């Protein structure tokens, strides 16, 4: 008796209603985009180099995001068993395949962020609010 309940679940469950939800969760988490962007732009980097280039990210958060991105297949971690040990990170082919998406978003941002700022200003200064 699965009649209409499956359809109702698809409408109320955001994961089922929007098939891109999982991608958005992976790609647009708070620090994912700057990490992938930096690795794509600058190539293989050590943790400290990546941290320095990104700026405001804490080491704890960078570690967590890199682990998640490695788990998701977006980043490759290479451990070099030297003294002292050396670890490098680079964007994977899967991660690199997001470049057209980022380019499209950058184009959208260049074309529309001023409109977003105007809309925010209009909203914030509307005396009726």
PDB file of C-alpha atoms in Angstrom:
ATOM      1  CA  UNK A   1       0.000   0.000   0.000  1.00  0.00           C
ATOM      2  CA  UNK A   2       2.412   2.641  -1.139  1.00  0.00           C
ATOM      3  CA  UNK A   3      -0.207   4.548  -3.117  1.00  0.00           C
ATOM      4  CA  UNK A   4       0.125   8.300  -2.586  1.00  0.00           C
ATOM      5  CA  UNK A   5       2.552   8.324   0.319  1.00  0.00           C
ATOM      6  CA  UNK A   6       5.710   8.102  -1.816  1.00  0.00           C
ATOM      7  CA  UNK A   7       4.694  11.172  -3.804  1.00  0.00           C
ATOM      8  CA  UNK A   8       3.920  13.074  -0.624  1.00  0.00           C
ATOM      9  CA  UNK A   9       7.317  12.145   0.819  1.00  0.00           C
ATOM     10  CA  UNK A  10       9.046  13.426  -2.316  1.00  0.00           C
ATOM     11  CA  UNK A  11       7.287  16.772  -1.943  1.00  0.00           C
ATOM     12  CA  UNK A  12       8.077  17.191   1.766  1.00  0.00           C
ATOM     13  CA  UNK A  13      11.611  15.719   1.833  1.00  0.00           C
ATOM     14  CA  UNK A  14      13.993  18.374   0.442  1.00  0.00           C
ATOM     15  CA  UNK A  15      16.509  15.700  -0.601  1.00  0.00           C
ATOM     16  CA  UNK A  16      13.891  14.046  -2.793  1.00  0.00           C
ATOM     17  CA  UNK A  17      12.207  17.248  -3.974  1.00  0.00           C
ATOM     18  CA  UNK A  18      15.461  18.818  -5.196  1.00  0.00           C
ATOM     19  CA  UNK A  19      18.018  16.389  -6.601  1.00  0.00           C
ATOM     20  CA  UNK A  20      20.758  19.014  -6.426  1.00  0.00           C
ATOM     21  CA  UNK A  21      20.529  19.289  -2.615  1.00  0.00           C
ATOM     22  CA  UNK A  22      23.301  16.769  -2.081  1.00  0.00           C
ATOM     23  CA  UNK A  23      25.582  18.649  -4.480  1.00  0.00           C
ATOM     24  CA  UNK A  24      24.838  21.957  -2.802  1.00  0.00           C
ATOM     25  CA  UNK A  25      25.653  20.403   0.589  1.00  0.00           C
ATOM     26  CA  UNK A  26      29.009  19.173  -0.725  1.00  0.00           C
ATOM     27  CA  UNK A  27      30.109  22.147  -2.777  1.00  0.00           C
ATOM     28  CA  UNK A  28      28.684  25.136  -0.980  1.00  0.00           C
ATOM     29  CA  UNK A  29      29.485  24.404   2.624  1.00  0.00           C
ATOM     30  CA  UNK A  30      31.015  27.437   4.325  1.00  0.00           C
ATOM     31  CA  UNK A  31      34.683  26.791   3.498  1.00  0.00           C
ATOM     32  CA  UNK A  32      34.481  24.291   0.644  1.00  0.00           C
ATOM     33  CA  UNK A  33      34.433  26.816  -2.176  1.00  0.00           C
ATOM     34  CA  UNK A  34      37.493  28.805  -0.997  1.00  0.00           C
ATOM     35  CA  UNK A  35      39.445  25.564  -0.426  1.00  0.00           C
ATOM     36  CA  UNK A  36      38.630  24.121  -3.847  1.00  0.00           C
ATOM     37  CA  UNK A  37      39.142  27.485  -5.546  1.00  0.00           C
ATOM     38  CA  UNK A  38      42.559  27.894  -3.916  1.00  0.00           C
ATOM     39  CA  UNK A  39      43.705  24.359  -4.739  1.00  0.00           C
ATOM     40  CA  UNK A  40      42.513  24.745  -8.328  1.00  0.00           C
ATOM     41  CA  UNK A  41      44.239  28.120  -8.740  1.00  0.00           C
ATOM     42  CA  UNK A  42      47.522  27.320  -6.950  1.00  0.00           C
ATOM     43  CA  UNK A  43      47.938  23.574  -7.354  1.00  0.00           C
ATOM     44  CA  UNK A  44      49.264  21.158  -4.746  1.00  0.00           C
ATOM     45  CA  UNK A  45      49.826  22.788  -1.361  1.00  0.00           C
ATOM     46  CA  UNK A  46      50.829  21.978   2.154  1.00  0.00           C
ATOM     47  CA  UNK A  47      48.369  22.671   4.964  1.00  0.00           C
ATOM     48  CA  UNK A  48      50.121  25.867   6.092  1.00  0.00           C
ATOM     49  CA  UNK A  49      50.221  27.269   2.548  1.00  0.00           C
ATOM     50  CA  UNK A  50      46.534  26.575   2.083  1.00  0.00           C
ATOM     51  CA  UNK A  51      45.695  28.087   5.460  1.00  0.00           C
ATOM     52  CA  UNK A  52      47.694  31.220   4.640  1.00  0.00           C
ATOM     53  CA  UNK A  53      46.054  31.676   1.237  1.00  0.00           C
ATOM     54  CA  UNK A  54      42.512  31.263   2.562  1.00  0.00           C
ATOM     55  CA  UNK A  55      43.045  33.601   5.489  1.00  0.00           C
ATOM     56  CA  UNK A  56      40.296  33.674   8.082  1.00  0.00           C
ATOM     57  CA  UNK A  57      39.830  29.899   8.416  1.00  0.00           C
ATOM     58  CA  UNK A  58      40.953  28.247  11.661  1.00  0.00           C
ATOM     59  CA  UNK A  59      43.263  25.212  11.552  1.00  0.00           C
ATOM     60  CA  UNK A  60      40.558  23.062  13.141  1.00  0.00           C
ATOM     61  CA  UNK A  61      37.953  23.996  10.533  1.00  0.00           C
ATOM     62  CA  UNK A  62      40.448  23.626   7.670  1.00  0.00           C
ATOM     63  CA  UNK A  63      41.330  20.129   8.910  1.00  0.00           C
ATOM     64  CA  UNK A  64      37.649  19.163   9.145  1.00  0.00           C
ATOM     65  CA  UNK A  65      36.808  20.511   5.684  1.00  0.00           C
ATOM     66  CA  UNK A  66      39.854  18.887   4.074  1.00  0.00           C
ATOM     67  CA  UNK A  67      38.905  15.534   5.595  1.00  0.00           C
ATOM     68  CA  UNK A  68      35.340  15.873   4.325  1.00  0.00           C
ATOM     69  CA  UNK A  69      36.513  16.946   0.872  1.00  0.00           C
ATOM     70  CA  UNK A  70      38.897  13.993   0.766  1.00  0.00           C
ATOM     71  CA  UNK A  71      36.051  11.687   1.793  1.00  0.00           C
ATOM     72  CA  UNK A  72      33.841  13.208  -0.936  1.00  0.00           C
ATOM     73  CA  UNK A  73      36.571  12.644  -3.536  1.00  0.00           C
ATOM     74  CA  UNK A  74      37.146  16.348  -4.192  1.00  0.00           C
ATOM     75  CA  UNK A  75      40.641  16.552  -2.682  1.00  0.00           C
ATOM     76  CA  UNK A  76      43.610  14.190  -2.743  1.00  0.00           C
ATOM     77  CA  UNK A  77      45.813  14.019   0.360  1.00  0.00           C
ATOM     78  CA  UNK A  78      49.367  12.792  -0.119  1.00  0.00           C
ATOM     79  CA  UNK A  79      51.403  11.753   2.911  1.00  0.00           C
ATOM     80  CA  UNK A  80      55.183  11.746   2.539  1.00  0.00           C
ATOM     81  CA  UNK A  81      56.801   9.594   5.269  1.00  0.00           C
ATOM     82  CA  UNK A  82      59.806  11.836   5.840  1.00  0.00           C
ATOM     83  CA  UNK A  83      61.299  13.415   8.920  1.00  0.00           C
ATOM     84  CA  UNK A  84      59.429  15.589   9.614  1.00  0.00           C
ATOM     85  CA  UNK A  85      56.391  14.106   7.837  1.00  0.00           C
ATOM     86  CA  UNK A  86      54.980  16.150   4.977  1.00  0.00           C
ATOM     87  CA  UNK A  87      51.357  16.219   3.812  1.00  0.00           C
ATOM     88  CA  UNK A  88      50.159  17.868   0.616  1.00  0.00           C
ATOM     89  CA  UNK A  89      46.678  18.504  -0.709  1.00  0.00           C
ATOM     90  CA  UNK A  90      45.514  18.920  -4.283  1.00  0.00           C
ATOM     91  CA  UNK A  91      42.216  19.140  -6.055  1.00  0.00           C
ATOM     92  CA  UNK A  92      41.117  15.855  -7.617  1.00  0.00           C
ATOM     93  CA  UNK A  93      39.804  15.388 -11.140  1.00  0.00           C
ATOM     94  CA  UNK A  94      36.320  15.201  -9.618  1.00  0.00           C
ATOM     95  CA  UNK A  95      36.884  18.491  -7.816  1.00  0.00           C
ATOM     96  CA  UNK A  96      38.373  20.045 -10.942  1.00  0.00           C
ATOM     97  CA  UNK A  97      35.243  19.078 -12.858  1.00  0.00           C
ATOM     98  CA  UNK A  98      33.427  21.745 -10.812  1.00  0.00           C
ATOM     99  CA  UNK A  99      35.461  24.522 -12.489  1.00  0.00           C
ATOM    100  CA  UNK A 100      32.753  25.307 -15.092  1.00  0.00           C
ATOM    101  CA  UNK A 101      30.186  25.602 -12.286  1.00  0.00           C
ATOM    102  CA  UNK A 102      32.445  28.002 -10.370  1.00  0.00           C
ATOM    103  CA  UNK A 103      33.122  29.996 -13.562  1.00  0.00           C
ATOM    104  CA  UNK A 104      29.393  30.276 -14.207  1.00  0.00           C
ATOM    105  CA  UNK A 105      28.778  31.394 -10.616  1.00  0.00           C
ATOM    106  CA  UNK A 106      31.605  33.941 -10.848  1.00  0.00           C
ATOM    107  CA  UNK A 107      29.987  35.329 -14.001  1.00  0.00           C
ATOM    108  CA  UNK A 108      26.615  35.497 -12.287  1.00  0.00           C
ATOM    109  CA  UNK A 109      28.187  37.259  -9.307  1.00  0.00           C
ATOM    110  CA  UNK A 110      29.900  39.838 -11.523  1.00  0.00           C
ATOM    111  CA  UNK A 111      26.647  40.509 -13.350  1.00  0.00           C
ATOM    112  CA  UNK A 112      24.266  40.528 -10.376  1.00  0.00           C
ATOM    113  CA  UNK A 113      25.853  41.252  -6.997  1.00  0.00           C
ATOM    114  CA  UNK A 114      25.338  44.982  -7.432  1.00  0.00           C
ATOM    115  CA  UNK A 115      21.617  44.284  -7.929  1.00  0.00           C
ATOM    116  CA  UNK A 116      21.593  42.151  -4.776  1.00  0.00           C
ATOM    117  CA  UNK A 117      23.259  44.971  -2.831  1.00  0.00           C
ATOM    118  CA  UNK A 118      20.705  47.487  -4.143  1.00  0.00           C
ATOM    119  CA  UNK A 119      17.838  45.172  -3.189  1.00  0.00           C
ATOM    120  CA  UNK A 120      19.286  44.763   0.309  1.00  0.00           C
ATOM    121  CA  UNK A 121      19.726  48.501   0.658  1.00  0.00           C
ATOM    122  CA  UNK A 122      16.160  49.146  -0.517  1.00  0.00           C
ATOM    123  CA  UNK A 123      14.836  46.516   1.884  1.00  0.00           C
ATOM    124  CA  UNK A 124      16.855  47.797   4.850  1.00  0.00           C
ATOM    125  CA  UNK A 125      15.923  51.440   4.278  1.00  0.00           C
ATOM    126  CA  UNK A 126      12.220  50.879   3.559  1.00  0.00           C
ATOM    127  CA  UNK A 127      10.376  52.770   6.324  1.00  0.00           C
ATOM    128  CA  UNK A 128       7.433  50.364   6.032  1.00  0.00           C
ATOM    129  CA  UNK A 129       9.581  47.521   7.405  1.00  0.00           C
TER     130      UNK A 129
END
